[in-house]
């Protein structure tokens, strides 16, 4: 009898947990959608902030464009570095110690709080390299933040590649580079792209790293890499923090959420497609 | 004529010595069979001969003379191109049949589409796979059966025109008909290539090889013409191995 009871309790616990989580998520999403829908319009999406104080009227076009640009720069810079690191560690590195050191560094980077990453970006990129508070500085700082996530996934995917097939390729006298480009990367591409998009969603939602490095209140659409930039999470932070307009804040939150959802869905679809192909 | 001459060849994995000083010559345009019980170092010997041992975590010592020159002085890519290997387990690339076979030629600079197509068809024919797959060369190689995959791997090894072909139990996953096909193919290939084949099938060694080497615990016990090994082996251990399997 005890067994039956334990079983029942265990299942109750699982069900309740699932219900609570679903209810919470549903509540948050529903709340934002309901409140945000009221002020969403094409005009809101496509016009600049207006009114007094600025942002009380008008739209969020600069923030949308800014967020997309920041995400793009972050993904581009982080994926180049992460892929290179992953390829080096899994294909070229001969020394176990060096491999461990790289892994520890990557793990530590993943654990650094985003505001600290922001401070690093400020001291190193903005001040030391004199890039100023700009789209470039903020994008690169976000890149530093998502680098470890992409590296870990890319490396895992590369390591999963069948060793016997690699050896058959080397056995033909073919170089490592050719093997990587023609055999390994095409296989791991979907995985890596999925990792990059997922990390992109993470970068898009982050406010802390960009506050000090590039986000300037109600900056217009950036004209160059060295212009300051507005981003959705920062816009949201200003609207609520300064008590400018709660309504607009809900709408902004909704737009940000939809964008991140869209990115995640793309990423899931890519992972799923890989599974299909892999069978 | 000798194409390879092994002089006191030793192989290690870490501290473990697997080959204990092999002296042996491989004759050009002949089929040499390597027989011996499981774990005696047959695969290790083949890996050494196309410089793949170090890729598999091992290391070789001793001397090999390849085509009159020091084997270990060649760039390893060149050795691997000139001495092809087919592994025990089939390892088709996760690409189409066609791309499996053009993979290496493209690397070596063949760009002409017609020439590539010709390579694919001729090597598939040599490996006896053409008839079965000609209707769809662009299907994934992973969809082939085990035996077909093994023949594809043989065809792939031939696409770089090696001088020596090393085969590690190429027939262990094949039925009698496929085995007979491969044996026919090897006999044909022996006119242009030098073949070293590891096999557990003594009847097969007897059918196709010109020379047979008997390996035991990393030592070359006996190496002679196949007819002699199977009719009048000199070493007691060779006789026991051959009779043990037959009896
Ligand atoms: N990568 C490796 N690392 C360490 N030891 C190895 C490795 N590969 C093989 N060995 C060892 O080397 C010895 C010889 O192995 P090898 O694969 O050459 O035998 P084999 O004659 O091909 O056997 P089989 O007929 O079963 O294929 C074995 O004792 C094996 O345990
Ligand atoms: Mg073996």
Coordinates of C-alpha atoms and ligand atoms in Angstrom, one line a residue:
Chain A
X1 CA 0.0 0.0 0.0
X2 CA 2.9 2.3 0.9
X3 CA 4.2 2.0 -2.7
X4 CA 0.8 3.0 -4.1
X5 CA 0.7 6.0 -1.8
X6 CA 4.2 7.1 -2.6
X7 CA 3.5 6.8 -6.2
X8 CA 0.4 8.9 -5.9
X9 CA 2.3 11.6 -3.9
X10 CA 5.1 11.7 -6.4
X11 CA 2.7 12.1 -9.3
X12 CA 0.8 14.8 -7.5
X13 CA 4.0 16.7 -6.9
X14 CA 5.0 16.5 -10.5
X15 CA 1.5 17.6 -11.7
X16 CA 1.3 20.5 -9.2
X17 CA 4.8 21.7 -10.2
X18 CA 3.9 21.6 -13.8
X19 CA 0.6 23.4 -13.2
X20 CA 2.2 26.1 -11.1
X21 CA 4.9 26.8 -13.7
X22 CA 2.4 26.8 -16.5
X23 CA 0.0 29.0 -14.6
X24 CA 2.7 31.5 -13.8
X25 CA 4.0 31.6 -17.4
X26 CA 0.5 31.8 -18.7
X27 CA -0.3 34.6 -16.3
X28 CA 2.8 36.7 -17.2
X29 CA 2.2 36.2 -20.9
X30 CA -1.5 36.8 -20.7
X31 CA -1.1 39.9 -18.6
X32 CA 1.5 41.5 -20.9
X33 CA -0.5 40.5 -24.0
X34 CA -3.8 41.9 -22.6
X35 CA -2.2 45.2 -21.4
X36 CA 0.2 45.6 -24.3
X37 CA -2.3 45.0 -27.1
X38 CA -4.2 48.1 -26.2
X39 CA -1.4 50.4 -27.3
X40 CA 0.1 48.4 -30.1
X41 CA -0.5 49.7 -33.5
X42 CA 1.4 50.0 -36.7
X43 CA 2.1 53.6 -35.8
X44 CA 3.6 52.5 -32.4
X45 CA 5.9 50.1 -34.2
X46 CA 7.0 52.5 -36.9
X47 CA 7.3 55.9 -35.3
X48 CA 9.8 57.6 -33.1
X49 CA 9.1 58.5 -29.4
X50 CA 7.3 61.8 -28.9
X51 CA 5.5 63.8 -26.2
X52 CA 6.5 65.3 -22.9
X53 CA 8.2 63.6 -21.2
X54 CA 9.7 62.0 -24.3
X55 CA 8.3 58.5 -24.8
X56 CA 4.8 59.3 -23.4
X57 CA 3.6 59.4 -27.0
X58 CA 4.8 58.0 -30.3
X59 CA 6.5 54.7 -31.0
X60 CA 9.5 52.5 -30.5
X61 CA 11.0 52.2 -33.9
X62 CA 14.5 53.2 -32.8
X63 CA 14.5 50.7 -30.0
X64 CA 13.3 47.8 -32.3
X65 CA 16.0 48.6 -34.9
X66 CA 18.6 49.1 -32.2
X67 CA 17.8 45.8 -30.5
X68 CA 18.0 44.0 -33.8
X69 CA 21.3 45.6 -34.7
X70 CA 22.8 44.9 -31.3
X71 CA 21.7 41.2 -31.5
X72 CA 23.2 40.9 -34.9
X73 CA 26.5 42.4 -33.8
X74 CA 26.6 40.3 -30.7
X75 CA 25.8 37.0 -32.6
X76 CA 28.3 37.8 -35.3
X77 CA 31.2 38.6 -33.0
X78 CA 30.4 35.9 -30.5
X79 CA 29.9 33.1 -33.0
X80 CA 33.1 33.8 -34.8
X81 CA 35.1 33.6 -31.6
X82 CA 33.1 30.7 -30.2
X83 CA 33.4 28.6 -33.3
X84 CA 37.1 29.2 -33.5
X85 CA 37.5 28.2 -29.9
X86 CA 35.4 25.1 -30.2
X87 CA 37.2 24.0 -33.3
X88 CA 40.6 24.6 -31.7
X89 CA 39.8 22.7 -28.5
X90 CA 38.1 19.8 -30.2
X91 CA 40.4 19.3 -33.2
X92 CA 43.8 21.0 -32.8
X93 CA 44.6 21.3 -29.1
X94 CA 47.1 18.5 -28.2
X95 CA 47.5 19.4 -24.5
X96 CA 45.0 18.2 -22.0
X97 CA 46.0 21.0 -19.6
X98 CA 45.3 23.7 -22.1
X99 CA 42.0 22.2 -22.9
X100 CA 41.0 22.2 -19.2
X101 CA 42.2 25.8 -18.9
X102 CA 40.0 26.9 -21.8
X103 CA 37.0 25.0 -20.4
X104 CA 37.4 26.6 -17.0
X105 CA 37.7 30.1 -18.6
X106 CA 34.5 29.5 -20.6
X107 CA 32.7 28.2 -17.6
X108 CA 33.7 31.2 -15.6
X109 CA 32.6 33.6 -18.3
X110 CA 29.2 31.9 -18.3
X111 CA 29.0 32.6 -14.6
X112 CA 29.8 36.3 -14.7
X113 CA 26.8 38.5 -13.9
X114 CA 25.6 40.6 -16.8
X115 CA 26.1 43.9 -15.1
X116 CA 29.7 42.9 -14.5
X117 CA 30.1 42.1 -18.2
X118 CA 28.6 45.6 -18.8
X119 CA 31.2 47.2 -16.5
X120 CA 34.0 45.3 -18.3
X121 CA 32.6 46.6 -21.6
X122 CA 32.6 50.1 -20.2
X123 CA 36.2 50.1 -18.9
X124 CA 37.7 48.1 -21.8
X125 CA 35.8 49.0 -24.9
X126 CA 34.3 52.4 -24.1
X127 CA 37.2 53.9 -22.1
X128 CA 40.3 52.0 -22.9
X129 CA 39.8 51.3 -26.6
X130 CA 38.0 54.6 -26.9
X131 CA 35.1 53.2 -28.9
X132 CA 32.7 55.5 -27.0
X133 CA 29.2 54.6 -25.9
X134 CA 28.1 53.2 -29.2
X135 CA 26.3 50.5 -31.1
X136 CA 29.7 48.7 -31.6
X137 CA 30.7 48.8 -27.9
X138 CA 27.3 47.6 -26.7
X139 CA 27.1 44.9 -29.4
X140 CA 30.5 43.5 -28.6
X141 CA 29.7 43.6 -24.8
X142 CA 26.6 41.5 -25.5
X143 CA 28.9 39.2 -27.6
X144 CA 31.1 38.7 -24.6
X145 CA 28.1 37.7 -22.6
X146 CA 26.8 35.1 -25.1
X147 CA 30.1 33.8 -26.2
X148 CA 30.3 31.0 -23.6
X149 CA 26.9 29.7 -24.4
X150 CA 27.7 29.4 -28.1
X151 CA 31.1 27.9 -27.4
X152 CA 29.8 25.1 -25.1
X153 CA 27.1 24.0 -27.6
X154 CA 29.3 24.3 -30.6
X155 CA 32.0 22.2 -29.0
X156 CA 29.6 19.6 -27.9
X157 CA 28.2 19.3 -31.4
X158 CA 31.7 19.0 -32.9
X159 CA 32.8 16.4 -30.4
X160 CA 29.7 14.3 -31.2
X161 CA 31.0 13.9 -34.7
X162 CA 31.9 10.2 -35.4
X163 CA 35.6 9.6 -34.9
X164 CA 35.8 6.7 -37.3
X165 CA 34.5 8.9 -40.1
X166 CA 37.1 11.6 -39.3
X167 CA 39.8 8.9 -39.4
X168 CA 38.5 7.7 -42.8
X169 CA 38.9 11.2 -44.1
X170 CA 42.4 11.6 -42.7
X171 CA 43.3 8.2 -44.1
X172 CA 42.7 9.5 -47.6
X173 CA 45.5 11.9 -47.0
X174 CA 43.0 14.8 -46.8
X175 CA 43.9 17.8 -44.6
X176 CA 42.1 18.6 -41.3
X177 CA 40.9 21.9 -42.7
X178 CA 39.2 20.3 -45.7
X179 CA 37.7 17.6 -43.4
X180 CA 36.3 20.3 -41.2
X181 CA 34.9 22.4 -43.9
X182 CA 33.4 19.6 -46.1
X183 CA 32.5 17.0 -43.6
X184 CA 32.2 18.2 -40.0
X185 CA 30.8 21.7 -40.3
X186 CA 28.0 20.8 -42.7
X187 CA 26.9 18.1 -40.3
X188 CA 27.0 20.4 -37.2
X189 CA 25.7 23.5 -39.0
X190 CA 22.1 23.3 -37.8
X191 CA 23.2 22.7 -34.2
X192 CA 25.5 25.7 -34.3
X193 CA 23.0 28.0 -35.9
X194 CA 20.5 26.9 -33.3
X195 CA 22.9 27.7 -30.5
X196 CA 23.6 31.1 -32.1
X197 CA 19.9 32.0 -32.4
X198 CA 19.2 30.9 -28.9
X199 CA 22.0 33.1 -27.6
X200 CA 20.7 35.9 -29.8
X201 CA 17.4 35.8 -27.9
X202 CA 19.3 36.0 -24.7
X203 CA 21.3 39.0 -25.9
X204 CA 18.2 40.8 -27.1
X205 CA 16.6 40.6 -23.7
X206 CA 19.6 41.8 -21.7
X207 CA 19.6 45.4 -20.4
X208 CA 22.4 45.4 -18.0
X209 CA 25.4 45.0 -20.4
X210 CA 24.2 47.9 -22.7
X211 CA 23.3 50.5 -20.1
X212 CA 26.9 51.6 -19.7
X213 CA 28.2 50.7 -23.1
X214 CA 25.9 52.1 -25.7
X215 CA 22.4 52.7 -24.8
X216 CA 21.4 56.3 -24.6
X217 CA 17.9 57.5 -23.6
X218 CA 15.8 57.9 -26.7
X219 CA 18.7 57.8 -29.1
X220 CA 17.5 57.9 -32.8
X221 CA 18.1 55.0 -35.1
X222 CA 21.9 54.6 -35.2
X223 CA 23.6 56.0 -38.3
X224 CA 26.9 54.2 -37.9
X225 CA 28.6 51.7 -35.6
X226 CA 29.8 54.6 -33.4
X227 CA 26.4 56.1 -32.8
X228 CA 24.7 55.5 -29.5
X229 CA 21.6 53.2 -29.7
X230 CA 18.3 52.6 -28.1
X231 CA 17.2 49.1 -27.3
X232 CA 13.9 47.5 -26.2
X233 CA 14.9 46.3 -22.8
X234 CA 16.4 49.7 -22.0
X235 CA 13.4 51.5 -23.4
X236 CA 11.3 49.4 -21.1
X237 CA 13.5 50.2 -18.2
X238 CA 13.2 53.9 -18.8
X239 CA 9.5 54.0 -19.4
X240 CA 8.8 52.2 -16.1
X241 CA 11.7 53.5 -14.1
X242 CA 10.9 57.1 -14.8
X243 CA 7.2 56.5 -14.6
X244 CA 6.7 57.9 -18.1
X245 CA 4.0 55.6 -19.5
X246 CA 3.0 52.3 -18.1
X247 CA 0.8 51.6 -21.1
X248 CA 3.7 52.1 -23.6
X249 CA 5.8 49.9 -21.3
X250 CA 3.4 47.0 -21.6
X251 CA 3.4 47.4 -25.4
X252 CA 7.2 47.5 -25.5
X253 CA 7.4 44.4 -23.4
X254 CA 5.0 42.6 -25.7
X255 CA 7.1 43.5 -28.8
X256 CA 10.3 42.4 -27.0
X257 CA 8.7 39.1 -26.0
X258 CA 7.3 38.4 -29.5
X259 CA 10.7 39.0 -31.0
X260 CA 12.5 36.7 -28.5
X261 CA 9.8 34.1 -29.0
X262 CA 10.3 34.3 -32.7
X263 CA 14.0 33.8 -32.4
X264 CA 13.5 30.8 -30.0
X265 CA 11.1 29.2 -32.4
X266 CA 13.5 29.5 -35.2
X267 CA 16.2 27.9 -33.0
X268 CA 13.9 25.1 -32.0
X269 CA 12.9 24.5 -35.6
X270 CA 16.5 24.2 -36.6
X271 CA 17.4 21.8 -33.8
X272 CA 14.3 19.7 -34.7
X273 CA 15.3 19.6 -38.4
X274 CA 18.7 18.3 -37.5
X275 CA 17.1 15.5 -35.5
X276 CA 15.0 14.6 -38.5
X277 CA 18.0 14.6 -40.9
X278 CA 20.1 12.7 -38.4
X279 CA 17.9 9.7 -38.4
Chain B
X1 CA 59.9 -6.5 -56.5
X2 CA 59.5 -5.2 -52.9
X3 CA 57.4 -2.1 -52.4
X4 CA 57.6 -2.0 -48.6
X5 CA 60.2 -3.4 -46.4
X6 CA 59.6 -3.5 -42.7
X7 CA 62.7 -3.7 -40.5
X8 CA 62.2 -4.5 -36.8
X9 CA 58.9 -2.6 -36.7
X10 CA 57.5 -2.0 -33.3
X11 CA 54.2 -0.3 -32.3
X12 CA 53.0 0.9 -28.9
X13 CA 49.8 2.3 -27.4
X14 CA 51.0 4.3 -24.5
X15 CA 53.3 1.9 -22.6
X16 CA 51.7 -1.2 -24.1
X17 CA 53.8 -2.7 -26.9
X18 CA 51.6 -4.3 -29.5
X19 CA 54.1 -5.2 -32.3
X20 CA 57.4 -6.7 -31.2
X21 CA 59.7 -6.1 -34.0
X22 CA 58.3 -7.2 -37.4
X23 CA 60.6 -7.9 -40.3
X24 CA 58.7 -8.4 -43.5
X25 CA 58.7 -7.4 -47.1
X26 CA 55.6 -6.6 -49.1
X27 CA 55.8 -7.5 -52.8
X28 CA 54.5 -5.3 -55.5
X29 CA 51.4 -6.3 -57.4
X30 CA 50.8 -9.3 -55.1
X31 CA 48.1 -10.0 -52.5
X32 CA 49.5 -10.5 -49.1
X33 CA 47.2 -11.9 -46.4
X34 CA 47.8 -11.3 -42.7
X35 CA 46.2 -13.9 -40.4
X36 CA 46.3 -14.5 -36.7
X37 CA 44.1 -14.7 -33.6
X38 CA 42.0 -11.7 -32.4
X39 CA 44.1 -9.0 -30.7
X40 CA 47.4 -10.1 -32.1
X41 CA 48.0 -6.8 -33.7
X42 CA 46.9 -7.2 -37.3
X43 CA 44.9 -3.9 -37.4
X44 CA 47.7 -2.1 -35.7
X45 CA 50.1 -3.3 -38.4
X46 CA 47.8 -1.9 -41.1
X47 CA 47.4 1.4 -39.2
X48 CA 51.2 1.7 -39.0
X49 CA 51.5 1.2 -42.7
X50 CA 49.5 4.2 -43.7
X51 CA 50.5 6.5 -40.8
X52 CA 47.1 6.4 -39.1
X53 CA 48.5 4.8 -36.0
X54 CA 49.3 8.2 -34.4
X55 CA 45.8 9.4 -35.2
X56 CA 44.5 6.4 -33.1
X57 CA 46.7 7.1 -30.1
X58 CA 49.6 4.8 -30.9
X59 CA 53.2 5.3 -32.0
X60 CA 55.6 3.3 -34.2
X61 CA 59.3 2.6 -33.9
X62 CA 61.7 0.9 -36.3
X63 CA 62.3 1.3 -40.0
X64 CA 60.2 1.0 -43.1
X65 CA 61.5 1.4 -46.6
X66 CA 58.8 2.5 -49.0
X67 CA 59.6 2.6 -52.7
X68 CA 63.3 2.7 -51.9
X69 CA 63.1 5.6 -49.4
X70 CA 62.6 6.1 -45.7
X71 CA 58.8 5.7 -45.1
X72 CA 58.8 8.0 -42.0
X73 CA 60.5 10.8 -44.0
X74 CA 57.6 11.2 -46.4
X75 CA 54.9 13.7 -45.4
X76 CA 52.2 11.6 -43.8
X77 CA 49.5 12.9 -46.1
X78 CA 51.5 11.6 -49.1
X79 CA 51.9 8.2 -47.5
X80 CA 48.2 8.1 -46.8
X81 CA 47.4 9.0 -50.4
X82 CA 49.7 6.4 -51.8
X83 CA 48.8 3.7 -49.3
X84 CA 45.0 3.5 -48.9
X85 CA 43.2 1.7 -46.1
X86 CA 39.7 0.3 -45.7
X87 CA 38.7 -0.1 -42.1
X88 CA 37.1 -3.1 -40.5
X89 CA 33.8 -1.3 -39.9
X90 CA 32.4 0.5 -42.9
X91 CA 32.6 4.3 -42.5
X92 CA 30.7 6.0 -45.3
X93 CA 30.7 9.8 -45.0
X94 CA 27.2 11.2 -44.2
X95 CA 27.0 12.5 -47.8
X96 CA 25.5 11.1 -51.0
X97 CA 27.2 8.2 -52.7
X98 CA 28.4 10.5 -55.4
X99 CA 29.9 13.0 -52.9
X100 CA 31.6 10.2 -51.0
X101 CA 33.5 9.3 -54.1
X102 CA 34.3 12.9 -55.3
X103 CA 35.3 14.0 -51.8
X104 CA 39.0 13.1 -52.1
X105 CA 39.5 13.8 -55.9
X106 CA 38.1 17.3 -55.4
X107 CA 40.6 17.8 -52.6
X108 CA 43.4 16.7 -54.9
X109 CA 42.3 19.3 -57.5
X110 CA 40.0 17.5 -59.9
X111 CA 37.4 20.1 -60.8
X112 CA 36.1 18.9 -64.2
X113 CA 32.5 17.6 -63.7
X114 CA 32.9 15.0 -66.5
X115 CA 36.2 13.7 -65.1
X116 CA 34.6 13.4 -61.6
X117 CA 31.6 11.5 -62.9
X118 CA 34.0 9.2 -64.7
X119 CA 35.9 8.6 -61.5
X120 CA 32.7 7.8 -59.6
X121 CA 31.5 5.4 -62.2
X122 CA 34.7 3.6 -62.8
X123 CA 35.5 3.1 -59.1
X124 CA 31.9 1.9 -58.4
X125 CA 32.3 -0.6 -61.2
X126 CA 35.6 -1.8 -59.9
X127 CA 34.1 -2.3 -56.4
X128 CA 31.1 -4.1 -57.9
X129 CA 28.6 -1.7 -56.6
X130 CA 27.7 0.2 -59.8
X131 CA 24.8 -2.0 -60.9
X132 CA 23.1 -1.7 -57.5
X133 CA 23.3 2.0 -57.1
X134 CA 23.4 3.5 -60.6
X135 CA 19.7 4.4 -60.5
X136 CA 20.3 6.9 -57.7
X137 CA 23.9 8.1 -57.1
X138 CA 22.6 11.0 -55.1
X139 CA 20.9 9.0 -52.3
X140 CA 22.6 9.1 -48.9
X141 CA 25.4 6.6 -48.5
X142 CA 24.0 5.9 -45.0
X143 CA 21.0 4.2 -46.6
X144 CA 23.1 1.5 -48.1
X145 CA 23.3 -2.0 -46.5
X146 CA 26.4 -2.9 -44.5
X147 CA 27.9 -4.8 -47.4
X148 CA 27.2 -2.1 -49.9
X149 CA 28.7 0.5 -47.5
X150 CA 31.9 -1.6 -47.3
X151 CA 32.2 -1.8 -51.1
X152 CA 31.6 2.0 -51.2
X153 CA 34.5 2.4 -48.8
X154 CA 36.7 0.3 -51.0
X155 CA 35.7 2.4 -54.1
X156 CA 36.4 5.5 -52.1
X157 CA 39.8 4.4 -51.1
X158 CA 40.5 3.8 -54.8
X159 CA 39.5 7.3 -55.9
X160 CA 42.9 8.7 -54.9
X161 CA 44.7 6.0 -57.0
X162 CA 46.8 4.5 -54.2
X163 CA 49.7 2.2 -55.0
X164 CA 49.0 -0.1 -52.0
X165 CA 45.5 -0.9 -50.7
X166 CA 45.3 -2.1 -47.1
X167 CA 42.1 -4.0 -46.2
X168 CA 41.1 -4.9 -42.6
X169 CA 38.7 -7.8 -42.7
X170 CA 36.7 -6.3 -45.6
X171 CA 34.3 -9.3 -45.8
X172 CA 33.4 -9.7 -42.2
X173 CA 30.0 -8.1 -42.7
X174 CA 29.3 -9.7 -46.0
X175 CA 27.3 -12.7 -47.3
X176 CA 28.9 -15.4 -49.4
X177 CA 27.9 -13.8 -52.7
X178 CA 29.3 -10.4 -51.8
X179 CA 32.4 -12.0 -50.4
X180 CA 32.9 -13.8 -53.7
X181 CA 32.4 -10.5 -55.5
X182 CA 35.0 -8.8 -53.4
X183 CA 37.5 -11.6 -53.8
X184 CA 37.0 -11.4 -57.6
X185 CA 37.6 -7.7 -57.4
X186 CA 40.8 -8.0 -55.3
X187 CA 42.2 -10.6 -57.8
X188 CA 41.5 -8.1 -60.6
X189 CA 43.0 -5.2 -58.6
X190 CA 46.1 -7.1 -57.9
X191 CA 47.3 -6.5 -61.5
X192 CA 47.6 -2.8 -60.8
X193 CA 47.8 -2.5 -57.1
X194 CA 49.6 -4.1 -54.2
X195 CA 47.1 -5.5 -51.7
X196 CA 47.5 -6.4 -48.0
X197 CA 44.4 -8.0 -46.5
X198 CA 43.8 -8.9 -42.9
X199 CA 41.3 -11.8 -42.7
X200 CA 40.0 -14.3 -40.2
X201 CA 38.8 -16.4 -43.0
X202 CA 41.6 -18.9 -43.7
X203 CA 39.9 -20.3 -46.7
X204 CA 39.8 -16.8 -48.1
X205 CA 43.5 -16.2 -47.5
X206 CA 44.2 -19.5 -49.3
X207 CA 41.9 -18.6 -52.2
X208 CA 43.2 -15.2 -53.1
X209 CA 46.6 -14.4 -51.6
X210 CA 50.0 -15.0 -53.0
X211 CA 51.8 -14.6 -49.6
X212 CA 50.5 -15.2 -46.1
X213 CA 51.9 -13.8 -42.9
X214 CA 50.9 -15.4 -39.6
X215 CA 51.0 -13.0 -36.6
X216 CA 50.8 -14.1 -33.0
X217 CA 51.0 -11.7 -30.0
X218 CA 52.7 -9.0 -32.1
X219 CA 55.3 -11.3 -33.5
X220 CA 55.6 -12.5 -37.1
X221 CA 55.7 -16.2 -36.6
X222 CA 55.9 -17.3 -40.2
X223 CA 55.7 -15.5 -43.6
X224 CA 55.9 -17.4 -46.9
X225 CA 54.1 -18.2 -50.0
X226 CA 50.4 -19.0 -49.3
X227 CA 50.6 -22.5 -50.7
X228 CA 53.5 -23.3 -48.5
X229 CA 52.0 -21.9 -45.3
X230 CA 48.9 -23.9 -45.8
X231 CA 50.5 -27.2 -46.9
X232 CA 53.8 -27.4 -45.1
X233 CA 54.0 -24.7 -42.4
X234 CA 57.4 -24.8 -40.7
X235 CA 56.4 -23.5 -37.3
X236 CA 54.5 -25.6 -34.9
X237 CA 52.3 -22.7 -33.9
X238 CA 51.3 -21.9 -37.5
X239 CA 50.3 -25.5 -37.9
X240 CA 48.2 -25.5 -34.8
X241 CA 46.5 -22.3 -35.7
X242 CA 45.6 -23.5 -39.2
X243 CA 44.5 -26.9 -38.0
X244 CA 42.7 -25.5 -35.0
X245 CA 40.4 -23.5 -37.2
X246 CA 39.9 -26.3 -39.7
X247 CA 39.4 -29.0 -37.2
Ligands
LIG1 N1 43.6 2.5 -29.5 C1 44.1 1.6 -28.7 N2 44.6 1.9 -27.5 C2 45.1 1.0 -26.7 N3 45.3 -0.3 -27.0 C3 44.8 -0.7 -28.3 C4 44.2 0.2 -29.2 N4 43.9 -0.4 -30.3 C5 44.2 -1.7 -30.1 N5 44.8 -1.9 -28.9 C6 45.4 -3.1 -28.3 O1 46.3 -3.6 -29.2 C7 46.3 -5.0 -29.4 C8 46.2 -5.4 -30.8 O2 45.0 -4.8 -31.4 P1 44.6 -4.9 -32.9 O3 43.4 -4.2 -33.1 O4 45.7 -4.6 -33.7 O5 44.3 -6.5 -33.0 P2 43.7 -7.3 -34.2 O6 44.7 -8.4 -34.5 O7 43.3 -6.4 -35.3 O8 42.4 -8.0 -33.6 P3 41.0 -8.4 -34.3 O9 41.2 -9.6 -35.1 O10 40.1 -8.7 -33.2 O11 40.6 -7.2 -35.1 C9 45.1 -5.5 -28.6 O12 45.6 -6.0 -27.4 C10 44.3 -4.2 -28.2 O13 43.8 -4.3 -26.9
LIG2 MG1 41.4 -5.8 -36.2

